[in-house]
Coordinates of C-alpha atoms and ligand atoms in Angstrom, one line a residue:
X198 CA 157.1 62.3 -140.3
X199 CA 157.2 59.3 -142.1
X200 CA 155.1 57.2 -139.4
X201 CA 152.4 59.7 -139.6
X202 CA 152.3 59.8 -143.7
X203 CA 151.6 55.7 -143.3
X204 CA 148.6 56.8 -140.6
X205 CA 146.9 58.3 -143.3
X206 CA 143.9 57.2 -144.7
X207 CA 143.9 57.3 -148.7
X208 CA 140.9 60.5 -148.6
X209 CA 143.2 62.2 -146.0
X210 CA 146.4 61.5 -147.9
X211 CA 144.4 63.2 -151.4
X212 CA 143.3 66.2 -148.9
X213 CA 147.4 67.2 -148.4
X214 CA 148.3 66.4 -151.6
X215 CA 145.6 68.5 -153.2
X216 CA 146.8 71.7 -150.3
X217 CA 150.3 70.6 -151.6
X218 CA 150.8 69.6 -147.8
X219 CA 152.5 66.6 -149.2
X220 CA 154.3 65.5 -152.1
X221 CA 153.6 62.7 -154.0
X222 CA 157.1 61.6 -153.6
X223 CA 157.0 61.9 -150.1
X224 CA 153.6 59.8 -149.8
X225 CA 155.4 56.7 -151.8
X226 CA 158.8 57.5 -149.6
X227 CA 156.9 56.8 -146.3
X228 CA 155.0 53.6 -147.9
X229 CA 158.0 52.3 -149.4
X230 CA 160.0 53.1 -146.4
X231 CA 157.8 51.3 -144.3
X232 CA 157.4 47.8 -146.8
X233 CA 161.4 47.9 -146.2
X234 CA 160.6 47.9 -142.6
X235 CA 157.8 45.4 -141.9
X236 CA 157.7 43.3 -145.1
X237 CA 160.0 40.8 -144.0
X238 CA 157.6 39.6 -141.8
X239 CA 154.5 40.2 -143.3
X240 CA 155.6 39.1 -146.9
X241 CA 152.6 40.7 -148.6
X242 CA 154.6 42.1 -151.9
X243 CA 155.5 39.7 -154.4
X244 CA 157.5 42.7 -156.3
X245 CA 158.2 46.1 -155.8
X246 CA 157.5 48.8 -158.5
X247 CA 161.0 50.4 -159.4
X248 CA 159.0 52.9 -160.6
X249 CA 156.8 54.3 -157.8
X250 CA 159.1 57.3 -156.5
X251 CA 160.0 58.4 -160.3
X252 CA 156.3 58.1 -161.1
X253 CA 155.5 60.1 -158.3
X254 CA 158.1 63.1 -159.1
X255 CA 156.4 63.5 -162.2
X256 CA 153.0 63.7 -160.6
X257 CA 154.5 66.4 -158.1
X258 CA 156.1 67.8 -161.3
X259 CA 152.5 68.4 -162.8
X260 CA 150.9 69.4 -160.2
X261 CA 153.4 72.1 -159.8
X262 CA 152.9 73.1 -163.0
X263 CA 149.2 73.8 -162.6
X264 CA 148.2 70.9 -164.2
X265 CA 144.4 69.9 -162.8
X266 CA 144.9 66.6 -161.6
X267 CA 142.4 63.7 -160.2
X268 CA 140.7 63.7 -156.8
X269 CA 143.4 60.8 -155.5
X270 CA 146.8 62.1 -157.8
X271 CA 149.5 60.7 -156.1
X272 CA 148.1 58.3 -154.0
X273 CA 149.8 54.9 -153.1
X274 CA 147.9 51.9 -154.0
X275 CA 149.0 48.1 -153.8
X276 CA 148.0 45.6 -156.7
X277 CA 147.3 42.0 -156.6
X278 CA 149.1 40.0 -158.4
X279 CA 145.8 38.3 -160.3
X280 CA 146.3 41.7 -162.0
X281 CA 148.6 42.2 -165.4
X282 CA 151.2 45.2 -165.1
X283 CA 153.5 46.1 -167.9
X284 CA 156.0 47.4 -165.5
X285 CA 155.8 44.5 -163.1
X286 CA 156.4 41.1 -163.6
X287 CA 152.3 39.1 -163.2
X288 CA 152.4 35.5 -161.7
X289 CA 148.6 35.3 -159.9
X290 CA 151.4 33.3 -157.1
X291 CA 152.4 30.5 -159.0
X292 CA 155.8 28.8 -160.6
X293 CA 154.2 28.7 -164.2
X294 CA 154.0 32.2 -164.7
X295 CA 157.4 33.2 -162.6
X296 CA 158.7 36.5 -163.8
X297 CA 156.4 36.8 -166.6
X298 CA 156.0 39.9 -168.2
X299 CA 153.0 40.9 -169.9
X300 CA 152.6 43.1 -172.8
X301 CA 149.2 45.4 -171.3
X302 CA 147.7 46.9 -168.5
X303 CA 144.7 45.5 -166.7
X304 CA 142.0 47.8 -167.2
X305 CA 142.1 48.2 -163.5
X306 CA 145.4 49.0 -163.4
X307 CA 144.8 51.0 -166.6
X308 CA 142.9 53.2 -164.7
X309 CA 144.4 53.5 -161.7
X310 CA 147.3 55.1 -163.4
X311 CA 145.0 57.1 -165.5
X312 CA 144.2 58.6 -162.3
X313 CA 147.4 59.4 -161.3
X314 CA 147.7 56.6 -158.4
X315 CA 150.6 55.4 -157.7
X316 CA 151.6 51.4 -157.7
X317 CA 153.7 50.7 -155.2
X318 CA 153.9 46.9 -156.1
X319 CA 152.2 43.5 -156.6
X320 CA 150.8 41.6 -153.4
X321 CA 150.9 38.2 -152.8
X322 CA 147.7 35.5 -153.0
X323 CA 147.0 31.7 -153.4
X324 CA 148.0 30.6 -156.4
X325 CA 145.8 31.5 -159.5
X326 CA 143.5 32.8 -156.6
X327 CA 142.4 29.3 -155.5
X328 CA 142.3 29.3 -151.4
X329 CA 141.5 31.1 -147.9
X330 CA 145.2 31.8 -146.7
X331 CA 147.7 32.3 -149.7
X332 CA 149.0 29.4 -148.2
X333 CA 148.7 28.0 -151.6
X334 CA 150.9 30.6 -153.1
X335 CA 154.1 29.6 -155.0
X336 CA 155.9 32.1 -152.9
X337 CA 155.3 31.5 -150.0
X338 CA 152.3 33.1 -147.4
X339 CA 151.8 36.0 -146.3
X340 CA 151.2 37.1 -142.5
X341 CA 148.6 38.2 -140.6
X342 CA 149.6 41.7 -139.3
X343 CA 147.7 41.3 -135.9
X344 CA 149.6 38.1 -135.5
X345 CA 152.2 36.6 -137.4
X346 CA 151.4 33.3 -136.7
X347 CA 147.9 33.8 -138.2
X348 CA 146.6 33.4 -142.2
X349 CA 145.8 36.8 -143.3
X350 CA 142.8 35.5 -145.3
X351 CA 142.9 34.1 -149.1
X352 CA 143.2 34.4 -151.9
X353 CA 144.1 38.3 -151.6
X354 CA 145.3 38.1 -148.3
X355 CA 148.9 39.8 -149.5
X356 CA 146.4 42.8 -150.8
X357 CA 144.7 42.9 -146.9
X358 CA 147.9 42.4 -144.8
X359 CA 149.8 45.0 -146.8
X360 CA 146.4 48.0 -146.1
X361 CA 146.2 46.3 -142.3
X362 CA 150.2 46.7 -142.2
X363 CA 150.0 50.3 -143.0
X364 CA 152.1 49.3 -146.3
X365 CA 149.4 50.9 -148.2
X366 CA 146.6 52.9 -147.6
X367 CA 144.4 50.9 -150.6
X368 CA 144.8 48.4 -152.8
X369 CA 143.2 45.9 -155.6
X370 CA 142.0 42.7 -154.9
X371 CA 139.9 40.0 -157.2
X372 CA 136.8 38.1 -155.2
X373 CA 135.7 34.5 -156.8
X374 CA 134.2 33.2 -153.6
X375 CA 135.5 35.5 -151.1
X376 CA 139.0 36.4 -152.0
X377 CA 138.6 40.5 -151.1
X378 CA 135.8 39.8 -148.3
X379 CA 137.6 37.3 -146.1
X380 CA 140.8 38.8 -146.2
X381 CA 139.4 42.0 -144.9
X382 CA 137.8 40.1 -142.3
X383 CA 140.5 38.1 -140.7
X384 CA 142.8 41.5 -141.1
X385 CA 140.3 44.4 -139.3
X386 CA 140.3 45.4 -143.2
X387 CA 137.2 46.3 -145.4
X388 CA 136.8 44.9 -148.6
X389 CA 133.8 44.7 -151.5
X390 CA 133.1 42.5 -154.1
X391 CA 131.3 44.7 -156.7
X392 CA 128.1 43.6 -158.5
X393 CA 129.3 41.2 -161.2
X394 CA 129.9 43.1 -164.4
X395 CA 130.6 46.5 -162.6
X396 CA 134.2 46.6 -162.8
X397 CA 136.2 45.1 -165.8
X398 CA 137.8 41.6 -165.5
X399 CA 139.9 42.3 -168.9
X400 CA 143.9 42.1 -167.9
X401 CA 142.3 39.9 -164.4
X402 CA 144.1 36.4 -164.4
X403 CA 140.6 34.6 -165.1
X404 CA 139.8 31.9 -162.2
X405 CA 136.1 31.5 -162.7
X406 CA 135.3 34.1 -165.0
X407 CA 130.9 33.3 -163.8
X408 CA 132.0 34.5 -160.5
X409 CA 135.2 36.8 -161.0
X410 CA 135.1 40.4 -159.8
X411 CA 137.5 42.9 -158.9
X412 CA 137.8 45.0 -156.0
X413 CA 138.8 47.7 -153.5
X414 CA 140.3 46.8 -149.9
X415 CA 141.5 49.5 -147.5
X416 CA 141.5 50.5 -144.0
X417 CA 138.1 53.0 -144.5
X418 CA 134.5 52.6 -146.4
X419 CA 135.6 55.4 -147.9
X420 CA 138.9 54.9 -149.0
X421 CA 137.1 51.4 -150.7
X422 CA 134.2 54.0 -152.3
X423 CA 136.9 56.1 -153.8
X424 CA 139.1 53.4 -155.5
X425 CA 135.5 51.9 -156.4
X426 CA 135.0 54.7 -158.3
X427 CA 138.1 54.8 -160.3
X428 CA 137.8 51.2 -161.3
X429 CA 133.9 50.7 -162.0
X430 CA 132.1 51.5 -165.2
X431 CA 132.3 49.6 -168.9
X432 CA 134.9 48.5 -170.5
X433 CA 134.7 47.5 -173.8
X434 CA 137.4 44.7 -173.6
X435 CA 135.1 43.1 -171.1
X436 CA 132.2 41.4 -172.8
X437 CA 130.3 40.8 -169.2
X438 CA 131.0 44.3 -168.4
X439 CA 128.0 46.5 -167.4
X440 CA 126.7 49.6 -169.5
X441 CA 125.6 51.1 -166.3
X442 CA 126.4 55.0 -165.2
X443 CA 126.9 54.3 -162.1
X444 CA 126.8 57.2 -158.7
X445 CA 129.4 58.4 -156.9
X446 CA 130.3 55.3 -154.6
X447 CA 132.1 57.9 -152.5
X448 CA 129.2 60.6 -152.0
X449 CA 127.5 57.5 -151.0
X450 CA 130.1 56.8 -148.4
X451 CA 130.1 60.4 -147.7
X452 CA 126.2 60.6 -147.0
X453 CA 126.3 57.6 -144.9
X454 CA 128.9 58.7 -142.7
X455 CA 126.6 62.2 -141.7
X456 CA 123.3 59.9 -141.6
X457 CA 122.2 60.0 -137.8
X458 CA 120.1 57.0 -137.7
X459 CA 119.2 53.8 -139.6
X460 CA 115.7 54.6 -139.3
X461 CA 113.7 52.5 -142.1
X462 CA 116.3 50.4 -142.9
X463 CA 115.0 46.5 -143.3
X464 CA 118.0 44.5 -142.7
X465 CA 117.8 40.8 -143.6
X466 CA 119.9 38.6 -140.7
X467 CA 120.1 35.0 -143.1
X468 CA 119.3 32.1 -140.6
X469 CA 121.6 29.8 -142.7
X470 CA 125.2 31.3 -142.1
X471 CA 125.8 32.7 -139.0
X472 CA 125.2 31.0 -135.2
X473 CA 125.9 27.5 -134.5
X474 CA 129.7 26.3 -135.8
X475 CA 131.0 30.0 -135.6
X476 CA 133.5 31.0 -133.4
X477 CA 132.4 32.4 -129.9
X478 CA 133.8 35.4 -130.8
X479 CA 132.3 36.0 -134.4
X480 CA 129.0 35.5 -133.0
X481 CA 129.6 38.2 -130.3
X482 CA 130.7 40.1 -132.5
X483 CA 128.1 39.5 -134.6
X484 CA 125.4 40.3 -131.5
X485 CA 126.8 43.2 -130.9
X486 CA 126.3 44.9 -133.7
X487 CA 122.8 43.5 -134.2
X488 CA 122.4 45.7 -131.7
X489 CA 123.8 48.4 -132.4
X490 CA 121.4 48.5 -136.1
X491 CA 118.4 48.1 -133.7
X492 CA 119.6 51.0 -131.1
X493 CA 119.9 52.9 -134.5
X494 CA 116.7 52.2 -136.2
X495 CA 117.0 49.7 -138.3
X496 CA 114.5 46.8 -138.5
X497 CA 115.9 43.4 -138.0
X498 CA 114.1 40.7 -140.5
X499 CA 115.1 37.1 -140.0
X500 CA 115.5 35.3 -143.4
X501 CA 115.3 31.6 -144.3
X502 CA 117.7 31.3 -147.6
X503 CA 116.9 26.9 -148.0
X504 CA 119.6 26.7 -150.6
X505 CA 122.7 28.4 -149.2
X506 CA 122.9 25.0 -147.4
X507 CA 124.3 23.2 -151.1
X508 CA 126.1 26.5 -151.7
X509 CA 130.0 25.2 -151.1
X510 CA 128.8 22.0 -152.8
X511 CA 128.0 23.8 -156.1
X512 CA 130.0 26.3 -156.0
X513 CA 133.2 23.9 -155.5
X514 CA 131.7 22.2 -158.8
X515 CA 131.4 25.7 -160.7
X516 CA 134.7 27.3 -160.1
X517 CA 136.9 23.8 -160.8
X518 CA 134.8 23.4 -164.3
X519 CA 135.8 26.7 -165.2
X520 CA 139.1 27.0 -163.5
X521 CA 139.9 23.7 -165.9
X522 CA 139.0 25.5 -168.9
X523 CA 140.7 28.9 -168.4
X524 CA 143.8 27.3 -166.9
X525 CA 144.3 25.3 -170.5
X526 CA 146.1 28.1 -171.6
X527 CA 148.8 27.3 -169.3
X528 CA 150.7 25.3 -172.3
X529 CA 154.4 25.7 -172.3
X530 CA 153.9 27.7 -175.3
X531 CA 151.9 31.0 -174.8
X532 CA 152.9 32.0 -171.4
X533 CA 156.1 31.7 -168.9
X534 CA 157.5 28.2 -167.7
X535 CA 158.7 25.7 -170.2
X536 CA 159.9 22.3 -168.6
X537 CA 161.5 20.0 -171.3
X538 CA 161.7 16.5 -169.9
X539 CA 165.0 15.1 -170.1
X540 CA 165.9 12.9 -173.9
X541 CA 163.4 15.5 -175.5
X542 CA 159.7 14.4 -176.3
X543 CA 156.6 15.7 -178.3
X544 CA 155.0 18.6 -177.6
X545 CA 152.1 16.6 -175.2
X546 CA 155.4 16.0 -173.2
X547 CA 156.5 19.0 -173.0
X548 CA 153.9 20.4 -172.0
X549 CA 153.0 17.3 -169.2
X550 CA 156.4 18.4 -168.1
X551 CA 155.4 21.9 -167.9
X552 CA 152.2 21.9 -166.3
X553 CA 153.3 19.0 -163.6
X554 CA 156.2 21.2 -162.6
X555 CA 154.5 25.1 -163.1
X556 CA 151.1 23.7 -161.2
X557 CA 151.2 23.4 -157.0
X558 CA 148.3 20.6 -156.0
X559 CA 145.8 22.8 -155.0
X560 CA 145.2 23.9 -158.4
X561 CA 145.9 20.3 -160.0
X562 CA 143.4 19.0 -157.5
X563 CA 140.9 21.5 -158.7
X564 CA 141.8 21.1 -162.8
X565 CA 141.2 17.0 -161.8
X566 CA 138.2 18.2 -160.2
X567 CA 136.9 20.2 -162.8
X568 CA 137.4 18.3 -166.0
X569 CA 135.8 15.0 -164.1
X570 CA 132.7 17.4 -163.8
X571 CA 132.7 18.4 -167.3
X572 CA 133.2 14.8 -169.0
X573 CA 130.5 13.8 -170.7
X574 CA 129.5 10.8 -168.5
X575 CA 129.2 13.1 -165.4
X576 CA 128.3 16.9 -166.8
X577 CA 124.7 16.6 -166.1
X578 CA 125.3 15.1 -162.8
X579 CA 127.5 17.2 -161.2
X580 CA 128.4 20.5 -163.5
X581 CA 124.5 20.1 -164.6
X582 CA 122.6 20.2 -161.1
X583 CA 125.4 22.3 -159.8
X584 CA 123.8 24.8 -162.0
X585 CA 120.3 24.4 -161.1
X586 CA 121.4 24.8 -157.6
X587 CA 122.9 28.1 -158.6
X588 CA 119.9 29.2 -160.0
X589 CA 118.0 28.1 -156.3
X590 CA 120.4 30.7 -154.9
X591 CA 119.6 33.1 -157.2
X592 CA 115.8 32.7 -156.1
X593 CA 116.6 32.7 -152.4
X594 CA 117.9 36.1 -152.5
X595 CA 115.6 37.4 -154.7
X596 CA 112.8 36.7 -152.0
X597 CA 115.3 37.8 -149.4
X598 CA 115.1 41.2 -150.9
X599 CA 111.5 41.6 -151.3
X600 CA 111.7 41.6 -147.4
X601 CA 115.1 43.5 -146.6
X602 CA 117.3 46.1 -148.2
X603 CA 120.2 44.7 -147.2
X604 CA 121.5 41.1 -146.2
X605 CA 124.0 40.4 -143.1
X606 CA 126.2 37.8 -141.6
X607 CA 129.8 37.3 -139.9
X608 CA 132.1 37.5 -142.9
X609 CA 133.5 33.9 -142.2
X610 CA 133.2 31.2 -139.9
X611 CA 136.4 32.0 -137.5
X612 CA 138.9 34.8 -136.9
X613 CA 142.9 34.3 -138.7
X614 CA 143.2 30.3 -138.2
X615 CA 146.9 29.3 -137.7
X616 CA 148.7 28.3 -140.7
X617 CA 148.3 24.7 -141.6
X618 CA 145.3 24.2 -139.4
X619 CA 143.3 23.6 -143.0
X620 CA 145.9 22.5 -145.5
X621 CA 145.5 18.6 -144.1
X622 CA 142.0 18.5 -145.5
X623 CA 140.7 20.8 -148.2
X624 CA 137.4 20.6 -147.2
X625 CA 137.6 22.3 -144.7
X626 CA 139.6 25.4 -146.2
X627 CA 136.4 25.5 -148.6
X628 CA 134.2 25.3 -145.9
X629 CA 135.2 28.1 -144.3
X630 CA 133.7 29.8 -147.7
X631 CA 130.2 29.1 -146.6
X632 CA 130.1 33.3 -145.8
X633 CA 130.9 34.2 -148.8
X634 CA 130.0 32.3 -152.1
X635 CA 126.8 32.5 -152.1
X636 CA 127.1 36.6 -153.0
X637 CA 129.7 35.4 -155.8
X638 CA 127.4 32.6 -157.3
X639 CA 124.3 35.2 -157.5
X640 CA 127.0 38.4 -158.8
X641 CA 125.1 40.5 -156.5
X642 CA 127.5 43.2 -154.6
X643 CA 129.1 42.7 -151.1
X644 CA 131.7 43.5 -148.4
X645 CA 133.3 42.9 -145.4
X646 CA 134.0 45.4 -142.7
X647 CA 135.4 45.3 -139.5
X648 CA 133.4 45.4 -136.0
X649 CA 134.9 43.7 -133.5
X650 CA 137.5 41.7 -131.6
X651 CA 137.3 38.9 -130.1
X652 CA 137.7 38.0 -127.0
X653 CA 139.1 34.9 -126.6
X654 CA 142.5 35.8 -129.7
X655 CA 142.3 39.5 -130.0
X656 CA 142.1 38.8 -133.5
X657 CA 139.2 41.2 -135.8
X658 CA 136.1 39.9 -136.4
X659 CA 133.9 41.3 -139.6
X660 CA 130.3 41.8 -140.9
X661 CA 129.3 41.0 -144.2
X662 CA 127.1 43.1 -146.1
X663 CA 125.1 42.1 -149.1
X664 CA 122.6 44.1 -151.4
X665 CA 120.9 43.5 -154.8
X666 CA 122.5 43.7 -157.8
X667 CA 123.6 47.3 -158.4
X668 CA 122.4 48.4 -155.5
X669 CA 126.6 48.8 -154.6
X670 CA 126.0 52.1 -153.6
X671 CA 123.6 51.5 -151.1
X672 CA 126.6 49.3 -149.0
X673 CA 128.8 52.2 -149.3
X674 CA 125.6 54.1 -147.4
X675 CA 125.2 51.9 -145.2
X676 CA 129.0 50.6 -143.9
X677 CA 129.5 54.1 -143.7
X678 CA 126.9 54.7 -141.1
X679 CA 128.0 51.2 -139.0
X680 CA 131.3 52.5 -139.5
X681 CA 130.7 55.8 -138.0
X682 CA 129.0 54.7 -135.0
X683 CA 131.3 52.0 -134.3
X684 CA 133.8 54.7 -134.2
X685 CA 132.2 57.4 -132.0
X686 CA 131.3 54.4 -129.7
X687 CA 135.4 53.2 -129.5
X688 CA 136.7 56.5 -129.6
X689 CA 138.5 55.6 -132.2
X690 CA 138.5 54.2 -135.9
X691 CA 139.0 50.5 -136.2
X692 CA 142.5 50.5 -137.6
X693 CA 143.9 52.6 -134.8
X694 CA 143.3 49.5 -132.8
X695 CA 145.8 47.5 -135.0
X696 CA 149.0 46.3 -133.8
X697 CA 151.5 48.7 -135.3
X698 CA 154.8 46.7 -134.9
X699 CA 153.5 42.9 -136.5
X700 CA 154.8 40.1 -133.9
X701 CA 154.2 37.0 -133.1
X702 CA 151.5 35.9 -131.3
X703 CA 149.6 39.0 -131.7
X704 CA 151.5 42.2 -130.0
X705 CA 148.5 42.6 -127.4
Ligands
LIG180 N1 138.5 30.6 -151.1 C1 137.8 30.6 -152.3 C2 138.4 29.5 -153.2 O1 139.4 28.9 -152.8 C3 137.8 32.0 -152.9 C4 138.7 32.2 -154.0 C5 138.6 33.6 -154.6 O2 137.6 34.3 -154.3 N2 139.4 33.9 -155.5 O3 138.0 29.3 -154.3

């Protein structure tokens, strides 16, 4: 019973909950049943909510009552730790926040609850979101479910191994450069990064609050449409937060799964990341479902984007600027760790103490990084042109989408890399972002989902899917469609093809 509750898709698990098929409590039983099974491996829950099963009685309690409840009541839904809970302690994976508790929701989080989802616990992630592995987490990193031995993808890549692990069937993710999109990728996942603005960053740990958004991950389009839904619209604790009504991100899904064809759709294939560099396997994949959007209709448009080229450059000058400046808060006084050093000292020492103790060197390196760009000596040079390059970007797509409806590429350079293949040189752990920031540093929407494996480490390959700003529900259309046919032509939906018991060197 239990193995077939985890099989579930979030939509299919609302279905039996709504038919009272299924009990709420027996949903977050099978889920929590199988974290106590598999987490020890995959490590992608930093704490477990002692709450979930009594939550989840009281929503069975209601509905039993005749209570109307929401579409997804009773639901089990993972949260990334980037995220504040009141009922779970928040440290966005790092020592300077351990077992914090903080006093409010996330508006995310807010609302999640408010639709009667249940959190089944906070997932793991590079700390304060900075990285492509959450080898930079304070924890510890999570696994790749398809292979143990693999990254599952960074920062949210506790989020993506605990949906690929069947641990959840959704969960909550935040996406600077790539932090929902490249998890999804490397885990057979999908994952979207909403237009910027669309769903509140109030209660979000900020990183880089220009290029912060959160997001859904899951195993479906639609499962991602329907948590989209719940989390999007205005917020007025969110000052970048969009006025927008927004549609139905899951009729979207819904419509694109029944489309027959892609006929009329201008899909723009951008020359500057995808091909040479790219893993043999990635660039099949990638092939192959070129052709599949041309055997359906669509109309293949190649597009020259000059600027993505200075894309890692600026962006790795953005995010350390503003990382620097949110991260100040970080004092010894407000929040969590307090190191005194030893005799005593003034409250600079303390909070030297604090900082050199609470901070791993990833996210040192990046608040060096960042205040050298800032200083006054240097701000036009580097923080100054890195905004003008930003703005290039900005242009690039603009004239990309007077000639396509929607953008595409592989999701990232490689499949799951090997941990410490990329923690020698940090370079090239941010240039395996090439994929992804440029979506971040124009806020326009985008996600990842999963088409292929490759050949050569039976390890899931992904497409990325980018459209215009608010145009979100136009990648729920479409994914759903891609989705569809990639499932008649299997036999099978992606995530079937996932390893169900995680091992070590993959369990092929
Ligand atoms: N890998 C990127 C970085 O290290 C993405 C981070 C993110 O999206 N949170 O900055």
């Amino acid at each position: 019973m239990a193995s077939e509750i985890i099989d579930l898709t979030a939509a299919e698990l609302a279905t039996k909950l709504a038919a009272k098929e299924l009990s709420a409590e027996d949903a977050t039983k099978a889920h929590l049943d199988r974290i106590s099974e598999v987490d020890s491996d995959v490590r992608a829950f930093l704490a477990i909510n002692e709450h979930a099963l009594s939550t989840a009685r009281e929503i069975d309690a209601r509905r039993a009552s005749g209570e109307k409840l929401g579409e997804l009541a009773g639901v089990p839904l993972a949260v990334k730790d980037v995220l504040v809970t009141t009922d779970m302690p928040t440290t966005s994976g790092s020592k300077i926040l351990e077992g914090w508790m903080s006093p409010y929701d996330a508006t995310v989080v807010a609302r999640c609850r408010q639709a009667d989802l249940v959190p089944l616990g906070k997932t793991n992630m590079d700390e304060f979101a900075m990285g492509s592995s959450t080898e930079h987490s304070a924890y510890g990193p999570t696994r790749n479910p398809w292979n143990l031995d693999r990254i599952p993808g960074g920062s949210g890549g506790g989020s993506a191994a605990a949906v690929a692990a069947f641990e959840a069937p959704f969960a909550l993710g935040s996406d600077t450069g790539g932090s929902i999109r490249q998890p999804a990728h490397v885990t057979g996942t999908v994952g979207f990064k909403p237009t910027y603005g669309a769903v509140s960053r109030y209660g979000a740990i900020a990183l880089a609050s220009s290029l912060d958004q959160v997001g859904p991950c899951s195993r479906t389009v639609l499962d991602s449409a329907l948590l989209h839904d719940v989390i999007a619209g205005h917020d007025h604790h969110d000052s970048t937060s969009l006025t927008d009504q927004w549609p139905s991100m899951a009729a979207a899904a819904r419509e694109g799964a029944r489309a027959e064809n892609l006929k009329g759709l201008r899909v723009g294939v951008v020359k500057q990341i995808q091909g040479d560099g790219f893993q043999q396997g990635v660039r099949d994949g990638f092939a192959k479902t070129l052709e599949l959007l041309v055997a359906a209709g669509a109309e293949i448009v190649e597009i020259d984007a000059p600027h993505f080229e200075y894309a890692v450059a600026a962006y790795y000058l953005i995010l350390p600027a503003e990382a620097s400046s949110n991260l100040a808060k970080f004092d010894s006084v407000r929040f969590g760790l307090r190191v005194t050093p030893a005799g005593g000292g003034t409250v600079e020492d303390v909070m030297s103490a604090t900082r050199e103790a609470g901070f791993g060197p990833e996210v040192k390196r990046r608040i060096i990084l960042g205040t050298y760009a800032l200083s006054a000596g240097y701000y036009d040079a580097y923080y100054g042109s890195a905004q003008k390059v930003r703005t290039l970007i900005q242009r690039d797509f603009d004239a990309a989408f007077t000639q396509a409806d929607i953008l595409i590429s592989p999701t990232a350079p490689t499949t799951a890399f090997a941990f410490g293949e990329k923690t020698k040189d940090p370079l090239e752990m941010y240039l395996n972002d090439v994929t992804t920031i440029p979506a971040n540093l124009a806020g326009i929407p985008a996600m990842s989902i999963p088409v292929d494996v490759a050949a050569e480490d039976g390890l899931p390959v992904g497409l990325q899917l980018m459209a215009p700003a608010r145009a979100d529900d136009r990648l729920y259309r479409v994914s759903a469609t891609i989705e569809r046919m990639l499932e008649e032509a299997a036999g099978m939906p992606f995530y079937a093809r996932a390893p169900k018991t995680p091992a070590k060197g993959g369990a092929k």
